[in-house]
Amino acid sequence: ARIGEVTRKTKETDVKVSINLDGTGICQSNTGIPFLDHMLDQIASHGLFDVNVMAKGDLHIDDHHTNEDIALALGTALLQALGDRKGISRFGDFTAPLDEALVHVVLDLSGRPFLAYDMDIPTERVGTYDTQLVEHFFQSLVNTSGMTLHIRKLSGKNSHHIIEACFKAFARALRKATEYDERRMGSIPSSKGVLSRA
């Protein structure tokens, strides 16, 4: 199984993350941030990954450090689980609707970190979750996983719907990218013959 496990401990947070790319969509998360737990469940459920996230952070200040460190750890775990990336499809593309919201995600497991984020979220918060943290979550994940990621809102008025559609689209795009391409016969999907974070 392609599994990554990461423990990240700082003065601000204590985070443990694991991901199984060949899972069945099981999510166990306890981050102290209910809306983020809900979004991690979307990644697992729609990507068919097994995701386990346990985090304790300085939530008495705000959610920023915990949100960031979970994403950094998840990106590192994804990097581990991908290994040398032999035989994977590499690219993923999905557009997810949720009622009036529609979000398009395209990604490349290229080894090169880059985020293009075009998401107008109408409210500052969903529940207690600061909607600015959505971009920060994906930027942090991109930085450690070495992923090129484009996220674009096509429509939407409800902040919850927009963010959830984003996470669902990300999950399905990542699922496509991490799945094996039988025609590739185990080769690395790059004309350079290598895909690495370096």
PDB file of C-alpha atoms in Angstrom:
ATOM      1  CA  ALA A   1       0.000   0.000   0.000  1.00  0.00           C
ATOM      2  CA  ARG A   2       1.101   3.561  -0.702  1.00  0.00           C
ATOM      3  CA  ILE A   3       1.053   5.065   2.775  1.00  0.00           C
ATOM      4  CA  GLY A   4       2.595   8.211   4.223  1.00  0.00           C
ATOM      5  CA  GLU A   5       2.799   8.978   7.937  1.00  0.00           C
ATOM      6  CA  VAL A   6       4.041  12.238   9.433  1.00  0.00           C
ATOM      7  CA  THR A   7       4.352  13.671  12.929  1.00  0.00           C
ATOM      8  CA  ARG A   8       4.941  17.420  13.191  1.00  0.00           C
ATOM      9  CA  LYS A   9       5.479  18.980  16.598  1.00  0.00           C
ATOM     10  CA  THR A  10       6.197  22.634  17.258  1.00  0.00           C
ATOM     11  CA  LYS A  11       5.592  25.084  20.095  1.00  0.00           C
ATOM     12  CA  GLU A  12       2.295  25.898  18.407  1.00  0.00           C
ATOM     13  CA  THR A  13       0.939  22.503  17.331  1.00  0.00           C
ATOM     14  CA  ASP A  14       1.247  18.742  17.688  1.00  0.00           C
ATOM     15  CA  VAL A  15       0.042  17.046  14.507  1.00  0.00           C
ATOM     16  CA  LYS A  16      -0.082  13.415  13.378  1.00  0.00           C
ATOM     17  CA  VAL A  17      -1.210  12.630   9.838  1.00  0.00           C
ATOM     18  CA  SER A  18      -1.417   9.490   7.738  1.00  0.00           C
ATOM     19  CA  ILE A  19      -2.783   8.879   4.250  1.00  0.00           C
ATOM     20  CA  ASN A  20      -3.296   5.659   2.323  1.00  0.00           C
ATOM     21  CA  LEU A  21      -3.688   6.403  -1.373  1.00  0.00           C
ATOM     22  CA  ASP A  22      -5.179   2.939  -1.964  1.00  0.00           C
ATOM     23  CA  GLY A  23      -7.802   3.203   0.750  1.00  0.00           C
ATOM     24  CA  THR A  24     -11.585   3.076   0.791  1.00  0.00           C
ATOM     25  CA  GLY A  25     -12.502   6.590   1.900  1.00  0.00           C
ATOM     26  CA  ILE A  26     -12.230   6.240   5.664  1.00  0.00           C
ATOM     27  CA  CYS A  27     -11.530   9.466   7.552  1.00  0.00           C
ATOM     28  CA  GLN A  28     -10.653   9.817  11.196  1.00  0.00           C
ATOM     29  CA  SER A  29      -9.902  13.399  12.122  1.00  0.00           C
ATOM     30  CA  ASN A  30      -9.881  15.386  15.314  1.00  0.00           C
ATOM     31  CA  THR A  31      -8.344  18.773  14.652  1.00  0.00           C
ATOM     32  CA  GLY A  32     -10.291  20.945  17.074  1.00  0.00           C
ATOM     33  CA  ILE A  33     -11.616  22.805  14.009  1.00  0.00           C
ATOM     34  CA  PRO A  34     -15.007  21.262  13.129  1.00  0.00           C
ATOM     35  CA  PHE A  35     -15.285  22.718   9.626  1.00  0.00           C
ATOM     36  CA  LEU A  36     -11.768  21.539   8.738  1.00  0.00           C
ATOM     37  CA  ASP A  37     -12.677  18.044   9.970  1.00  0.00           C
ATOM     38  CA  HIS A  38     -15.645  18.177   7.587  1.00  0.00           C
ATOM     39  CA  MET A  39     -13.370  19.151   4.675  1.00  0.00           C
ATOM     40  CA  LEU A  40     -10.814  16.432   5.468  1.00  0.00           C
ATOM     41  CA  ASP A  41     -13.710  13.984   5.331  1.00  0.00           C
ATOM     42  CA  GLN A  42     -14.450  15.234   1.802  1.00  0.00           C
ATOM     43  CA  ILE A  43     -10.847  14.530   0.740  1.00  0.00           C
ATOM     44  CA  ALA A  44     -11.056  10.970   2.078  1.00  0.00           C
ATOM     45  CA  SER A  45     -14.570  10.178   0.902  1.00  0.00           C
ATOM     46  CA  HIS A  46     -14.296  11.526  -2.639  1.00  0.00           C
ATOM     47  CA  GLY A  47     -10.652  10.610  -3.183  1.00  0.00           C
ATOM     48  CA  LEU A  48     -11.103   7.099  -1.754  1.00  0.00           C
ATOM     49  CA  PHE A  49      -8.114   7.754   0.490  1.00  0.00           C
ATOM     50  CA  ASP A  50      -7.853   6.650   4.091  1.00  0.00           C
ATOM     51  CA  VAL A  51      -6.987   9.806   6.026  1.00  0.00           C
ATOM     52  CA  ASN A  52      -6.140  10.055   9.704  1.00  0.00           C
ATOM     53  CA  VAL A  53      -5.468  13.476  11.242  1.00  0.00           C
ATOM     54  CA  MET A  54      -5.023  14.131  14.938  1.00  0.00           C
ATOM     55  CA  ALA A  55      -4.026  17.643  15.967  1.00  0.00           C
ATOM     56  CA  LYS A  56      -3.682  19.777  19.049  1.00  0.00           C
ATOM     57  CA  GLY A  57      -2.921  23.430  18.506  1.00  0.00           C
ATOM     58  CA  ASP A  58      -3.053  26.922  19.935  1.00  0.00           C
ATOM     59  CA  LEU A  59      -6.709  27.380  19.033  1.00  0.00           C
ATOM     60  CA  HIS A  60      -7.055  29.879  21.882  1.00  0.00           C
ATOM     61  CA  ILE A  61      -5.160  32.255  19.568  1.00  0.00           C
ATOM     62  CA  ASP A  62      -6.887  31.266  16.317  1.00  0.00           C
ATOM     63  CA  ASP A  63      -7.050  28.399  13.810  1.00  0.00           C
ATOM     64  CA  HIS A  64      -4.165  29.622  11.642  1.00  0.00           C
ATOM     65  CA  HIS A  65      -1.254  27.545  12.978  1.00  0.00           C
ATOM     66  CA  THR A  66      -3.269  24.334  13.284  1.00  0.00           C
ATOM     67  CA  ASN A  67      -4.750  24.703   9.789  1.00  0.00           C
ATOM     68  CA  GLU A  68      -1.286  25.380   8.341  1.00  0.00           C
ATOM     69  CA  ASP A  69       0.565  22.586  10.128  1.00  0.00           C
ATOM     70  CA  ILE A  70      -2.071  19.989   9.253  1.00  0.00           C
ATOM     71  CA  ALA A  71      -1.723  20.928   5.586  1.00  0.00           C
ATOM     72  CA  LEU A  72       2.088  20.888   5.758  1.00  0.00           C
ATOM     73  CA  ALA A  73       1.998  17.430   7.349  1.00  0.00           C
ATOM     74  CA  LEU A  74      -0.611  16.150   4.889  1.00  0.00           C
ATOM     75  CA  GLY A  75       1.506  17.343   1.962  1.00  0.00           C
ATOM     76  CA  THR A  76       4.572  15.605   3.379  1.00  0.00           C
ATOM     77  CA  ALA A  77       2.579  12.394   3.942  1.00  0.00           C
ATOM     78  CA  LEU A  78       1.326  12.577   0.352  1.00  0.00           C
ATOM     79  CA  LEU A  79       4.923  13.020  -0.844  1.00  0.00           C
ATOM     80  CA  GLN A  80       5.932   9.886   1.081  1.00  0.00           C
ATOM     81  CA  ALA A  81       2.987   7.851  -0.167  1.00  0.00           C
ATOM     82  CA  LEU A  82       3.702   8.730  -3.808  1.00  0.00           C
ATOM     83  CA  GLY A  83       7.274   7.441  -3.591  1.00  0.00           C
ATOM     84  CA  ASP A  84       8.972   7.558  -7.005  1.00  0.00           C
ATOM     85  CA  ARG A  85       5.570   8.097  -8.707  1.00  0.00           C
ATOM     86  CA  LYS A  86       6.107   5.226 -11.138  1.00  0.00           C
ATOM     87  CA  GLY A  87       3.020   4.323 -13.143  1.00  0.00           C
ATOM     88  CA  ILE A  88       0.712   7.042 -11.852  1.00  0.00           C
ATOM     89  CA  SER A  89      -1.476   9.141 -14.129  1.00  0.00           C
ATOM     90  CA  ARG A  90       0.176  12.285 -12.683  1.00  0.00           C
ATOM     91  CA  PHE A  91      -2.477  14.763 -13.889  1.00  0.00           C
ATOM     92  CA  GLY A  92      -5.944  15.242 -12.416  1.00  0.00           C
ATOM     93  CA  ASP A  93      -8.842  17.453 -13.449  1.00  0.00           C
ATOM     94  CA  PHE A  94     -12.305  17.684 -11.916  1.00  0.00           C
ATOM     95  CA  THR A  95     -15.170  20.156 -11.713  1.00  0.00           C
ATOM     96  CA  ALA A  96     -17.485  19.662  -8.739  1.00  0.00           C
ATOM     97  CA  PRO A  97     -20.922  21.202  -8.224  1.00  0.00           C
ATOM     98  CA  LEU A  98     -22.673  21.702  -4.926  1.00  0.00           C
ATOM     99  CA  ASP A  99     -26.057  23.263  -5.547  1.00  0.00           C
ATOM    100  CA  GLU A 100     -25.318  26.743  -6.981  1.00  0.00           C
ATOM    101  CA  ALA A 101     -21.546  26.418  -6.451  1.00  0.00           C
ATOM    102  CA  LEU A 102     -19.184  25.085  -9.109  1.00  0.00           C
ATOM    103  CA  VAL A 103     -15.413  24.770  -8.606  1.00  0.00           C
ATOM    104  CA  HIS A 104     -12.782  23.557 -11.060  1.00  0.00           C
ATOM    105  CA  VAL A 105      -9.520  21.965  -9.872  1.00  0.00           C
ATOM    106  CA  VAL A 106      -6.578  20.884 -12.027  1.00  0.00           C
ATOM    107  CA  LEU A 107      -3.398  19.428 -10.570  1.00  0.00           C
ATOM    108  CA  ASP A 108      -0.079  17.963 -11.623  1.00  0.00           C
ATOM    109  CA  LEU A 109       2.018  15.774  -9.324  1.00  0.00           C
ATOM    110  CA  SER A 110       5.037  17.325 -10.958  1.00  0.00           C
ATOM    111  CA  GLY A 111       7.371  17.766  -7.997  1.00  0.00           C
ATOM    112  CA  ARG A 112       7.114  21.531  -8.547  1.00  0.00           C
ATOM    113  CA  PRO A 113       5.100  23.454  -5.940  1.00  0.00           C
ATOM    114  CA  PHE A 114       2.769  26.085  -7.365  1.00  0.00           C
ATOM    115  CA  LEU A 115      -0.698  27.308  -6.423  1.00  0.00           C
ATOM    116  CA  ALA A 116      -3.052  29.381  -8.557  1.00  0.00           C
ATOM    117  CA  TYR A 117      -6.060  30.222  -6.411  1.00  0.00           C
ATOM    118  CA  ASP A 118      -9.050  32.138  -7.768  1.00  0.00           C
ATOM    119  CA  MET A 119     -11.833  31.729  -5.225  1.00  0.00           C
ATOM    120  CA  ASP A 120     -14.094  34.586  -4.229  1.00  0.00           C
ATOM    121  CA  ILE A 121     -15.715  33.481  -0.965  1.00  0.00           C
ATOM    122  CA  PRO A 122     -18.470  35.921   0.054  1.00  0.00           C
ATOM    123  CA  THR A 123     -18.260  35.660   3.845  1.00  0.00           C
ATOM    124  CA  GLU A 124     -15.331  35.952   6.247  1.00  0.00           C
ATOM    125  CA  ARG A 125     -16.344  32.836   8.196  1.00  0.00           C
ATOM    126  CA  VAL A 126     -18.160  29.532   7.868  1.00  0.00           C
ATOM    127  CA  GLY A 127     -19.088  28.654  11.415  1.00  0.00           C
ATOM    128  CA  THR A 128     -15.929  29.583  13.304  1.00  0.00           C
ATOM    129  CA  TYR A 129     -13.624  28.871  10.333  1.00  0.00           C
ATOM    130  CA  ASP A 130     -11.887  31.858   8.741  1.00  0.00           C
ATOM    131  CA  THR A 131     -12.423  31.465   4.984  1.00  0.00           C
ATOM    132  CA  GLN A 132      -8.979  33.007   4.288  1.00  0.00           C
ATOM    133  CA  LEU A 133      -7.550  29.766   5.670  1.00  0.00           C
ATOM    134  CA  VAL A 134      -8.755  27.784   2.629  1.00  0.00           C
ATOM    135  CA  GLU A 135      -6.091  29.343   0.408  1.00  0.00           C
ATOM    136  CA  HIS A 136      -3.502  28.977   3.158  1.00  0.00           C
ATOM    137  CA  PHE A 137      -4.372  25.281   3.577  1.00  0.00           C
ATOM    138  CA  PHE A 138      -3.779  24.549  -0.095  1.00  0.00           C
ATOM    139  CA  GLN A 139      -0.637  26.705  -0.291  1.00  0.00           C
ATOM    140  CA  SER A 140       0.874  24.806   2.633  1.00  0.00           C
ATOM    141  CA  LEU A 141      -0.088  21.430   1.123  1.00  0.00           C
ATOM    142  CA  VAL A 142       1.398  22.423  -2.238  1.00  0.00           C
ATOM    143  CA  ASN A 143       4.647  23.569  -0.633  1.00  0.00           C
ATOM    144  CA  THR A 144       5.432  20.216   0.979  1.00  0.00           C
ATOM    145  CA  SER A 145       3.916  17.832  -1.579  1.00  0.00           C
ATOM    146  CA  GLY A 146       5.519  19.404  -4.640  1.00  0.00           C
ATOM    147  CA  MET A 147       2.207  19.722  -6.462  1.00  0.00           C
ATOM    148  CA  THR A 148       1.094  22.185  -9.108  1.00  0.00           C
ATOM    149  CA  LEU A 149      -2.488  23.098  -8.221  1.00  0.00           C
ATOM    150  CA  HIS A 150      -5.018  25.365  -9.908  1.00  0.00           C
ATOM    151  CA  ILE A 151      -8.308  26.134  -8.145  1.00  0.00           C
ATOM    152  CA  ARG A 152     -10.988  28.301  -9.742  1.00  0.00           C
ATOM    153  CA  LYS A 153     -14.520  29.115  -8.654  1.00  0.00           C
ATOM    154  CA  LEU A 154     -16.852  29.145 -11.635  1.00  0.00           C
ATOM    155  CA  SER A 155     -19.987  30.072  -9.696  1.00  0.00           C
ATOM    156  CA  GLY A 156     -21.412  30.155  -6.198  1.00  0.00           C
ATOM    157  CA  LYS A 157     -22.998  32.376  -3.560  1.00  0.00           C
ATOM    158  CA  ASN A 158     -22.958  30.215  -0.434  1.00  0.00           C
ATOM    159  CA  SER A 159     -19.550  30.108   1.250  1.00  0.00           C
ATOM    160  CA  HIS A 160     -20.032  26.614   2.689  1.00  0.00           C
ATOM    161  CA  HIS A 161     -21.052  25.260  -0.716  1.00  0.00           C
ATOM    162  CA  ILE A 162     -18.128  26.946  -2.483  1.00  0.00           C
ATOM    163  CA  ILE A 163     -15.493  25.610  -0.070  1.00  0.00           C
ATOM    164  CA  GLU A 164     -16.973  22.122   0.051  1.00  0.00           C
ATOM    165  CA  ALA A 165     -17.154  21.966  -3.755  1.00  0.00           C
ATOM    166  CA  CYS A 166     -13.488  22.993  -3.796  1.00  0.00           C
ATOM    167  CA  PHE A 167     -12.430  20.168  -1.479  1.00  0.00           C
ATOM    168  CA  LYS A 168     -14.542  17.631  -3.362  1.00  0.00           C
ATOM    169  CA  ALA A 169     -13.062  18.687  -6.699  1.00  0.00           C
ATOM    170  CA  PHE A 170      -9.570  18.542  -5.206  1.00  0.00           C
ATOM    171  CA  ALA A 171     -10.200  15.036  -3.884  1.00  0.00           C
ATOM    172  CA  ARG A 172     -11.440  13.719  -7.211  1.00  0.00           C
ATOM    173  CA  ALA A 173      -8.618  15.381  -9.154  1.00  0.00           C
ATOM    174  CA  LEU A 174      -6.043  13.930  -6.743  1.00  0.00           C
ATOM    175  CA  ARG A 175      -7.669  10.512  -7.042  1.00  0.00           C
ATOM    176  CA  LYS A 176      -7.294  10.663 -10.838  1.00  0.00           C
ATOM    177  CA  ALA A 177      -3.671  11.797 -10.597  1.00  0.00           C
ATOM    178  CA  THR A 178      -2.617   9.106  -8.103  1.00  0.00           C
ATOM    179  CA  GLU A 179      -4.341   6.207  -9.883  1.00  0.00           C
ATOM    180  CA  TYR A 180      -2.237   3.836 -11.963  1.00  0.00           C
ATOM    181  CA  ASP A 181      -2.166   4.145 -15.739  1.00  0.00           C
ATOM    182  CA  GLU A 182      -1.929   0.570 -17.037  1.00  0.00           C
ATOM    183  CA  ARG A 183      -0.547   1.690 -20.413  1.00  0.00           C
ATOM    184  CA  ARG A 184       2.409   3.280 -18.655  1.00  0.00           C
ATOM    185  CA  MET A 185       3.497  -0.153 -17.375  1.00  0.00           C
ATOM    186  CA  GLY A 186       5.151   1.209 -14.254  1.00  0.00           C
ATOM    187  CA  SER A 187       7.232   3.894 -15.921  1.00  0.00           C
ATOM    188  CA  ILE A 188       7.628   7.414 -14.551  1.00  0.00           C
ATOM    189  CA  PRO A 189       5.168   9.805 -16.270  1.00  0.00           C
ATOM    190  CA  SER A 190       7.733  12.373 -17.350  1.00  0.00           C
ATOM    191  CA  SER A 191       9.781  12.905 -20.503  1.00  0.00           C
ATOM    192  CA  LYS A 192      12.714  13.620 -18.164  1.00  0.00           C
ATOM    193  CA  GLY A 193      12.374  10.166 -16.624  1.00  0.00           C
ATOM    194  CA  VAL A 194      12.120  11.498 -13.080  1.00  0.00           C
ATOM    195  CA  LEU A 195       9.529  13.230 -10.925  1.00  0.00           C
ATOM    196  CA  SER A 196      10.898  14.511  -7.659  1.00  0.00           C
ATOM    197  CA  ARG A 197      10.429  17.293  -5.164  1.00  0.00           C
ATOM    198  CA  ALA A 198      14.044  18.414  -5.652  1.00  0.00           C
TER     199      ALA A 198
END
